[in-house]
Short mmCIF file of C-alpha atoms in Angstrom, two decimals:
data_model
loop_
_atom_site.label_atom_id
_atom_site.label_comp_id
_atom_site.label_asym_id
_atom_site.label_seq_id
_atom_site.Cartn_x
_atom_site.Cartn_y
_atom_site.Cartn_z
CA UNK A 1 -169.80 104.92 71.45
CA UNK A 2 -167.36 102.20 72.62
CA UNK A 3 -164.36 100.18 71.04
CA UNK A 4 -166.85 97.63 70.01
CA UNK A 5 -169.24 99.46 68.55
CA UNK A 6 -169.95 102.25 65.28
CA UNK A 7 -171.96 104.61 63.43
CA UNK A 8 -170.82 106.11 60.13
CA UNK A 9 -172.78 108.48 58.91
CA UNK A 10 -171.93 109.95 54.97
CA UNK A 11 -173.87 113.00 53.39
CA UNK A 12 -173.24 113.34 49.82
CA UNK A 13 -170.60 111.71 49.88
CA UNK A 14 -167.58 112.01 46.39
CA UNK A 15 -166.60 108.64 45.57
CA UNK A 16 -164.41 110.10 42.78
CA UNK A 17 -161.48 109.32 44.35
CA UNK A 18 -161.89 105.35 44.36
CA UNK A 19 -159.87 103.29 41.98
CA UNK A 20 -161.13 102.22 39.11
CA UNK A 21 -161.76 98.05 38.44
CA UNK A 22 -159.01 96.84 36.64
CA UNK A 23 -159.64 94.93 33.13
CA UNK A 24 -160.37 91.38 33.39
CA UNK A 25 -160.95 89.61 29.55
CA UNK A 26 -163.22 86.50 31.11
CA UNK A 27 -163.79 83.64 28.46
CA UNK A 28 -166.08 81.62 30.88
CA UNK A 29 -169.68 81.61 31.19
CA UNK A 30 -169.62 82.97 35.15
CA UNK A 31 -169.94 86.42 35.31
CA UNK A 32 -166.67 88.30 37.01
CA UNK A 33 -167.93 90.04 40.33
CA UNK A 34 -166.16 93.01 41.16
CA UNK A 35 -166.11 93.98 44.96
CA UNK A 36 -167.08 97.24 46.01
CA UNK A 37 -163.87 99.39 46.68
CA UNK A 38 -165.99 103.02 48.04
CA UNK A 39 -165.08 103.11 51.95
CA UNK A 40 -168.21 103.32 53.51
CA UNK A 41 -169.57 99.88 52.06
CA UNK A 42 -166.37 98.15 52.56
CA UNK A 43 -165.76 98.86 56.39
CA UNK A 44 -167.93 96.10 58.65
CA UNK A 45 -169.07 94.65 55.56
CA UNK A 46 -168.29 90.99 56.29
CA UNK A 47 -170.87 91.46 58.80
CA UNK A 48 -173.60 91.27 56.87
CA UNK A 49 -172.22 88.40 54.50
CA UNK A 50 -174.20 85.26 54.83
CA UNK A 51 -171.65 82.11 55.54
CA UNK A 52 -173.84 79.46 54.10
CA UNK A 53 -174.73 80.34 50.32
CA UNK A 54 -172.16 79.00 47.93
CA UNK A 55 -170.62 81.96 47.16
CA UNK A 56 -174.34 83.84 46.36
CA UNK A 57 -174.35 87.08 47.88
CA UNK A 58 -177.51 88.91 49.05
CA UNK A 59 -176.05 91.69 49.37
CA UNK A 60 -174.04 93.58 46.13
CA UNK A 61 -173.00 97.05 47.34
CA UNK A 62 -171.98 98.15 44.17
CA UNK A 63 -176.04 98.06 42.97
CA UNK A 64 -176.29 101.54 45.11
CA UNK A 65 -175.84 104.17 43.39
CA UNK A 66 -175.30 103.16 40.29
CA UNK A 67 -177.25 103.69 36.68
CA UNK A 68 -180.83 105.04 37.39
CA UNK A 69 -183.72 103.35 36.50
CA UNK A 70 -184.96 105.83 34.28
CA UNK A 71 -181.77 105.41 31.93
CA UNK A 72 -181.33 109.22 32.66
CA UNK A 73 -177.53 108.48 34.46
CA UNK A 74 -174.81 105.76 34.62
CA UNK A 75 -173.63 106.64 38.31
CA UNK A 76 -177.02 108.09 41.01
CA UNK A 77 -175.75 110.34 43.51
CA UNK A 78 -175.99 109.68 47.17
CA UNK A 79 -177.68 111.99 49.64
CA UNK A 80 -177.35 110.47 52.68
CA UNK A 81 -175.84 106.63 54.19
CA UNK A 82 -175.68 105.81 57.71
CA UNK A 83 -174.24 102.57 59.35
CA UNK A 84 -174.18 101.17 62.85
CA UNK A 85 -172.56 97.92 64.26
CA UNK A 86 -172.31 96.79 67.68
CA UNK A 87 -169.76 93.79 68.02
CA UNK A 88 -169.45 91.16 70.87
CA UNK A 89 -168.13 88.75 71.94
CA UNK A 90 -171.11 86.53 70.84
CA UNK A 91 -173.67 88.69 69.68
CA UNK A 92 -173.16 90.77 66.77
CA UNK A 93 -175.74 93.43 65.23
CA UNK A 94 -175.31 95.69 62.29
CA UNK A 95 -178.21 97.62 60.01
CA UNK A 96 -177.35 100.58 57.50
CA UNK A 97 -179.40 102.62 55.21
CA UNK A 98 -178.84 104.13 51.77
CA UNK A 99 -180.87 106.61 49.86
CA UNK A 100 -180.18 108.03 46.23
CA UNK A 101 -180.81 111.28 44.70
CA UNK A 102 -184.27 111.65 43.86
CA UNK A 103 -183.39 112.71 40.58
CA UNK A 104 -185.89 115.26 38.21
CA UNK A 105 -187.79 111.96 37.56
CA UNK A 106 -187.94 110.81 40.99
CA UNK A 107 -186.40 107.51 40.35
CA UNK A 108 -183.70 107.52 42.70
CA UNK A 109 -183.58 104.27 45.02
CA UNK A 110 -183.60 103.43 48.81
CA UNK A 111 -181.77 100.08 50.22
CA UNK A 112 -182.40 98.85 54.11
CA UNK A 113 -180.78 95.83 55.54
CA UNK A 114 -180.03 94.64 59.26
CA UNK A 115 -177.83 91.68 60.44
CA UNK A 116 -177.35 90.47 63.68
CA UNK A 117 -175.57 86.55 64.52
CA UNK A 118 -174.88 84.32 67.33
CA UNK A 119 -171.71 82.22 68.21
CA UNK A 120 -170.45 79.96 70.38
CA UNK A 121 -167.38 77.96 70.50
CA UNK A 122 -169.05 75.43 67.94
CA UNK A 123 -172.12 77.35 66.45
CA UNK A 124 -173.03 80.32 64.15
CA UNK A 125 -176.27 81.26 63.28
CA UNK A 126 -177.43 84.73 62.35
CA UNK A 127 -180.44 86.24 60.36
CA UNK A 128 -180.14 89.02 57.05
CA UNK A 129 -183.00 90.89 56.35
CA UNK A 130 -182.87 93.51 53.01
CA UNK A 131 -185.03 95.68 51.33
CA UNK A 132 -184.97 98.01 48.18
CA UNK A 133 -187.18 100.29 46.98
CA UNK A 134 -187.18 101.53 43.36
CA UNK A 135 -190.00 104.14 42.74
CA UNK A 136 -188.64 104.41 38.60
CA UNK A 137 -189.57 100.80 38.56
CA UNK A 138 -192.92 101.04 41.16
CA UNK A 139 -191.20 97.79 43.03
CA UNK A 140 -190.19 96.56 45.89
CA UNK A 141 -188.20 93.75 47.03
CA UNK A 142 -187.27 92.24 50.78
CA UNK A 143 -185.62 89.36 51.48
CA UNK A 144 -184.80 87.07 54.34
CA UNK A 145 -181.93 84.76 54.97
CA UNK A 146 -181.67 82.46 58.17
CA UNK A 147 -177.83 80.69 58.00
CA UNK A 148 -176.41 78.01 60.70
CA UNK A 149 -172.61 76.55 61.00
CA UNK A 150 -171.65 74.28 63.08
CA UNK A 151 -167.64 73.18 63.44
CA UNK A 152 -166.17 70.06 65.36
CA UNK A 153 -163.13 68.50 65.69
CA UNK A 154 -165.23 65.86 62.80
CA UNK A 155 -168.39 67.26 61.64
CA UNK A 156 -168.70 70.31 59.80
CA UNK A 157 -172.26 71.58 58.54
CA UNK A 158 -174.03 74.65 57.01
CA UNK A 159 -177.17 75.72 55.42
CA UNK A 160 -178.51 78.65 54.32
CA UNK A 161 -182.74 79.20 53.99
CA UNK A 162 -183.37 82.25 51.93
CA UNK A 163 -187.20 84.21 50.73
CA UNK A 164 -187.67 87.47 48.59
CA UNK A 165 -191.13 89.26 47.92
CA UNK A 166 -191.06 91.27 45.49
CA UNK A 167 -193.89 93.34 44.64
CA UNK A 168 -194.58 95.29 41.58
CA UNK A 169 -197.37 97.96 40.13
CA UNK A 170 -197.99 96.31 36.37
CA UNK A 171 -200.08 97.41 33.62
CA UNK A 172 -200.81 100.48 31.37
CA UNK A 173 -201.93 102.30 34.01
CA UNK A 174 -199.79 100.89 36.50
CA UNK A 175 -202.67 100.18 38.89
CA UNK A 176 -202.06 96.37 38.81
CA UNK A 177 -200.12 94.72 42.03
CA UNK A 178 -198.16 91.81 40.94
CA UNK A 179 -196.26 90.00 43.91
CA UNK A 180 -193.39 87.22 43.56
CA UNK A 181 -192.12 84.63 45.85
CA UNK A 182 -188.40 83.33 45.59
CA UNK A 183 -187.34 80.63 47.95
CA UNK A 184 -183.52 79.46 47.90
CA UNK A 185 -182.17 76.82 49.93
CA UNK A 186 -178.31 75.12 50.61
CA UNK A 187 -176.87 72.46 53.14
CA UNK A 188 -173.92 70.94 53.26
CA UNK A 189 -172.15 68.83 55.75
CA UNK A 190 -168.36 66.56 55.87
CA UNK A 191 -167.12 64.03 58.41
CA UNK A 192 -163.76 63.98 58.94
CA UNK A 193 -163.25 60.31 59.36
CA UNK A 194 -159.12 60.47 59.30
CA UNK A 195 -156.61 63.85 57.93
CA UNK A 196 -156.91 61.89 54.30
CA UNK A 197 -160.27 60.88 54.51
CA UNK A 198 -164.18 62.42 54.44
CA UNK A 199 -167.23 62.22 53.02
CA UNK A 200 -169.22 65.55 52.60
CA UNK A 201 -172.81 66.21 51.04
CA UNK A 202 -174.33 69.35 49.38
CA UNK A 203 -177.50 70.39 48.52
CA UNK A 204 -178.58 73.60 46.85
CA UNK A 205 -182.33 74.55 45.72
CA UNK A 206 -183.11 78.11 43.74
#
């Protein structure tokens, strides 16, 4: 609609011709993360990256459309994706969509998450909110992630304030609602006292 703003919209879309990862042999105990290289989830994607989380991510692209939950494929087709963004100069607001292939068993999955963030010449704040649904599994998950920075010329802070609610049918009959509550939090702030010399602080709570 304008230079600063976009909607993408992919039906079935062939990923086949993405590169595959390339082999990393990893001999520590931290998992390697491999970024998500299909177009449509890497254009605007810093967008909807929190700033605050120490490197945790509540958002991992590359958990749409992959194995079902069924067992029944390694890669889930997509039927449909749609993106919009709207970029300012201070206000910026972004929100996609994603739904699988139903598959014969009906287990195909649906993700939902919206962004939008504020600046100014020394603050950032912004709010993430997700949600997946995963009939194979009966569950459902949202999540909500408030994250501040603030930048001086000798302060420097951030924190992040994250909740899920995740909600799941349970028992033989699956007839049993089970709900859990996840609350993660993170701060951290420096003062620059001189080039050479600061003293910083972090905090991080799962």
């Amino acid at each position: 609609p304008a230079h600063h703003q976009q909607i993408s919209l992919a039906l079935n879309p062939d990923f086949g011709q993405v590169d595959s990862d390339e082999l990393v042999l990893n001999y520590s105990n931290v998992e390697t993360l491999y970024t998500d290289k299909r177009p449509f989830f890497t254009q605007d994607l810093s967008l909807f990256s929190t700033l605050s989380l120490n490197d945790s991510q509540m958002i991992h692209t590359r958990r749409i459309g992959a194995g079902s939950d069924d067992g029944s494929t390694f890669i889930t087709p997509i039927d449909a994706a749609v993106r919009a963004t709207h970029q300012g100069e201070s206000i910026n607001v972004g929100a996609f969509a994603v739904q699988e292939d139903s598959l014969a068993s009906g287990a195909g999955k649906a993700f939902y998450a919206a962004r939008t963030t504020w600046r100014n010449e020394h603050w950032q704040s912004g709010l993430l909110a997700t949600r997946t649904e995963r009939p194979g599994l009966q569950r459902e998950a949202d999540t909500l992630t408030w994250d501040s920075q603030y930048q001086s010329s000798s302060w420097s802070f951030q924190s992040a304030l994250a909740q899920s609610v995740i909600r799941e049918q349970q028992g033989v009959d699956k007839g049993v609602d089970s709900t859990e509550n996840g609350l993660a939090l993170f701060a951290s702030g420096k003062y620059q006292f001189t080039p050479l010399f600061d003293v910083g602080f972090e905090l991080q709570r799962l």
